[in-house]
Structures are given as structure tokens and as C-alpha cells.
Amino acid sequence: MDADLQQTTIVSVRTQSGPLFGMRNQRLAQRVIVYALLLALSVLFVLPFMWMVSTSLKQSEDVFTYPPSFFPTTFLWQNYPRGWTILPFNTFLINSLIVTSANVIGNLISCSLVAFGFARLRARGRGILFLALLATLMIPREVTIVPRFLLFSQMGLVNTLWPLILPAWFGYAFFIFLLRQFFMTIPTELDDAARIDGASSLRIFFEIILPLSKPALATVAIFAFIGNWSNLLDPLIYIRSQDLYTLALGLNLFRGQNFTQFNLLMAVSIITLIPVLTVFFLSQRLFVQGVTLTGMGGR
């Protein structure tokens, strides 16, 4: 009797554990496939950067050898200080820091104020104005180049850093939309409670909305930083003097009419990428959180 009961129990356990182990093996196989695909795609995306690093360590004559070699025959680490000092990149770095910092601060202040008005303040025509704001996103940037240049030229601001700074202090439609959508996820009951206590709209904005909107503000700051740090078109249009060049214009100086030192160009390009990578990795958590939460409160 005991032997029959034991045999029945073993058969029952095998019957119940068979599908369970099958599901576990299937999930394990799916994970392996997913991670393998992600690893392959990551290698595909990282490969150009690794080739860039390899080129920065080569001699000039080894850049275009055929067949191409990934690893340099001689690792020339001196390409980095040589490329940085062959042109006044310290001056270019200071100019880029000034322009980028001013743009980040300007976008955060102007766009957050306008977004707060669209998200919280009640006024006639608010929806129409918001639609008009979104419509400006469909205007190609190239269409506004000539009018903006004529405007800054009449103001006498050409060949200064002001044309690269002032537009950010008048708002950017995409950032306003991004912040407005995030502000609408914050419960309006917080505003009502603050108004009962006598708080004004500006106090609600600074003491309630902004502290709760760090992910969205971080997202705007990262986008503004990357966009202005690598901006080449606007400095190319407005800047004439080399002492006002930004890093993007400084990198463009490596392009010669007959010969380009790609090894030095890649070395300095990697140096200029360090601030972008640092900013992104330090604020990656807030950036992902801001992108994830934005748009959940569409009213």
C-alpha cells in the first residue's frame, strides 16, 4: 500500500513539474535570445565610436590604409594633447560653456513659465494658443534662418555670442509641450490647497510645481545641453572672429582644402564628447523617468 502511494506521488510530481520546467526553459531561452540581440545591437552602435577611438590613436598615413586595420600599428596617445593645443581649444571650450549654460538656464526658465501657464492658469483662448504653439513645430528651422539673421544684424549683434543665447530665453515649443504635459500629471488639489493658504500662482509654481518636476526639468536640461554643445549651424552663421568660436566651429577648422588630419580631429572630438557623456550618465535616471512620465496627463 505504501509502495503504491509512493509511486503515485512520484508520477503526480513528474506530471505537475513537467510543464513547469518547460515554461522555465522557454523563458530562459527567450531571455538568452533577447540579451543576444541586445548585445549584437549594442556592438553595432558602439562600433563607430570604437573606430573613432582607434583612428584617434593612429598616424595620419595609417588612417586610409587598405585593407583598413582596426588596431593602430603604434598607439599615439600624444595625438590628444597635440590636437587640443594645435588650435586655441581652451578658448573654444570657454565659449561653448558660456553659450550652453546660458541656453540651458534660459530654456528652463522661459519654457517652464509658459508651460505652467498652459497647464494651470485658466484663460480664454488657452487651447487655441497652445495649438498655435504646437503648429510652430511644423515650421522647418531653415525657414527662420534669414529672418533671424536680419533681426540680429539690425540689432548689431552679429559676431557676438548673443544670437546663440537670446533665442533660448524666449521659449522653445517642444520643451514647453514636454513640461506642460508633465505639469498636468501633478494633482490640481495641491494648487487648491495652496491657494486656500493664500499662495499666489508664482509661489505655487516655485514651491510646488518645480520641486515635483525634477525629471522633466532634467530632460529639458539634457536636450538643451546636447543640442547647443554640438550646434554648428548657428555659430557658423553669426560668428566671424576666431576668438568667439565654439568647439563645433573649432573642430571644423581641422578640415583642410587638400588634406585633413583625421587622427587629430577624432582625438579632439572624443575630448568634446566627454562632457555630453558625463551629463547624460549622471542624470540618466531622471532623464528616463521624465520621458516615461511625460504625456500621462493629457487633458
Coordinates of C-alpha atoms in Angstrom, one line a residue, residues 106-215:
G106 CA 17.2 80.2 -20.4
N107 CA 15.2 77.2 -21.7
L108 CA 14.4 76.0 -18.1
I109 CA 13.2 79.4 -17.0
S110 CA 11.2 80.5 -20.1
C111 CA 9.8 77.2 -21.1
S112 CA 8.7 76.2 -17.5
L113 CA 6.9 79.5 -17.0
V114 CA 5.0 79.2 -20.3
A115 CA 4.2 75.6 -19.7
F116 CA 2.9 76.4 -16.2
G117 CA 0.5 79.0 -17.8
F118 CA -0.8 76.4 -20.3
A119 CA -1.1 73.7 -17.6
R120 CA -2.5 75.5 -14.6
L121 CA -3.9 79.0 -15.5
R122 CA -7.4 79.3 -16.8
A123 CA -7.9 81.8 -19.6
R124 CA -10.0 82.2 -22.7
G125 CA -8.3 81.0 -25.9
R126 CA -5.7 79.0 -24.0
G127 CA -6.3 75.9 -26.1
I128 CA -6.1 77.9 -29.4
L129 CA -2.8 79.5 -28.3
F130 CA -1.5 76.1 -27.4
L131 CA -2.4 74.7 -30.8
A132 CA -0.7 77.7 -32.4
L133 CA 2.4 76.9 -30.3
L134 CA 2.4 73.3 -31.5
A135 CA 2.0 74.5 -35.1
T136 CA 5.3 76.2 -34.9
L137 CA 6.9 72.8 -34.5
M138 CA 6.0 72.1 -38.1
I139 CA 7.9 75.1 -39.4
P140 CA 11.3 74.0 -40.7
R141 CA 14.2 75.6 -38.8
E142 CA 15.8 76.6 -42.1
V143 CA 12.9 78.9 -42.9
T144 CA 13.7 81.1 -39.9
I145 CA 17.4 81.4 -40.6
V146 CA 17.3 84.5 -42.8
P147 CA 14.7 86.5 -40.7
R148 CA 16.7 85.8 -37.5
F149 CA 19.9 86.8 -39.2
L150 CA 18.4 90.1 -40.4
L151 CA 16.9 90.8 -37.0
F152 CA 20.2 90.2 -35.2
S153 CA 22.1 92.1 -37.9
Q154 CA 19.9 95.2 -37.4
M155 CA 20.4 94.9 -33.7
G156 CA 24.2 94.9 -34.2
L157 CA 24.7 91.5 -32.5
V158 CA 26.4 89.7 -35.4
N159 CA 29.8 88.4 -34.5
T160 CA 28.8 88.2 -30.8
L161 CA 27.6 85.3 -28.7
W162 CA 24.2 86.9 -28.1
P163 CA 22.5 85.4 -31.2
L164 CA 23.4 82.0 -29.8
I165 CA 22.0 82.8 -26.3
L166 CA 18.9 85.1 -26.7
P167 CA 16.5 82.7 -28.6
A168 CA 16.6 80.3 -25.6
W169 CA 15.2 82.9 -23.3
F170 CA 12.0 83.3 -25.4
G171 CA 11.0 79.6 -25.2
Y172 CA 11.1 76.5 -27.4
A173 CA 7.9 74.9 -28.4
F174 CA 8.9 71.3 -27.9
F175 CA 10.2 72.0 -24.4
I176 CA 7.1 73.9 -23.5
F177 CA 5.0 71.0 -24.7
L178 CA 7.1 68.5 -22.8
L179 CA 6.9 70.4 -19.5
R180 CA 3.2 71.2 -19.9
Q181 CA 2.4 67.5 -20.3
F182 CA 4.4 66.7 -17.1
F183 CA 2.8 69.6 -15.1
M184 CA -0.6 68.2 -15.9
T185 CA 0.3 64.9 -14.2
I186 CA 0.6 66.8 -10.9
P187 CA -2.7 66.8 -9.0
T188 CA -4.5 70.2 -9.0
E189 CA -5.6 69.6 -5.4
L190 CA -2.1 70.7 -4.4
D191 CA -2.8 74.1 -6.1
D192 CA -6.2 74.4 -4.5
A193 CA -4.8 73.7 -1.0
A194 CA -2.0 76.2 -1.5
R195 CA -4.5 78.9 -2.7
I196 CA -6.6 78.3 0.4
D197 CA -3.5 79.1 2.4
G198 CA -3.1 82.3 0.4
A199 CA -0.3 81.3 -2.0
S200 CA -0.1 83.1 -5.3
S201 CA 0.4 81.5 -8.7
L202 CA 4.1 82.2 -8.7
R203 CA 4.5 80.8 -5.3
I204 CA 2.7 77.6 -6.4
F205 CA 5.0 77.5 -9.4
F206 CA 8.2 77.8 -7.5
E207 CA 7.3 75.8 -4.3
I208 CA 5.1 73.1 -5.6
I209 CA 5.3 72.6 -9.4
L210 CA 9.1 72.9 -9.9
P211 CA 10.2 70.7 -6.9
L212 CA 7.9 67.9 -8.2
S213 CA 9.1 68.3 -11.8
K214 CA 12.7 67.4 -11.5
P215 CA 12.6 64.5 -14.0

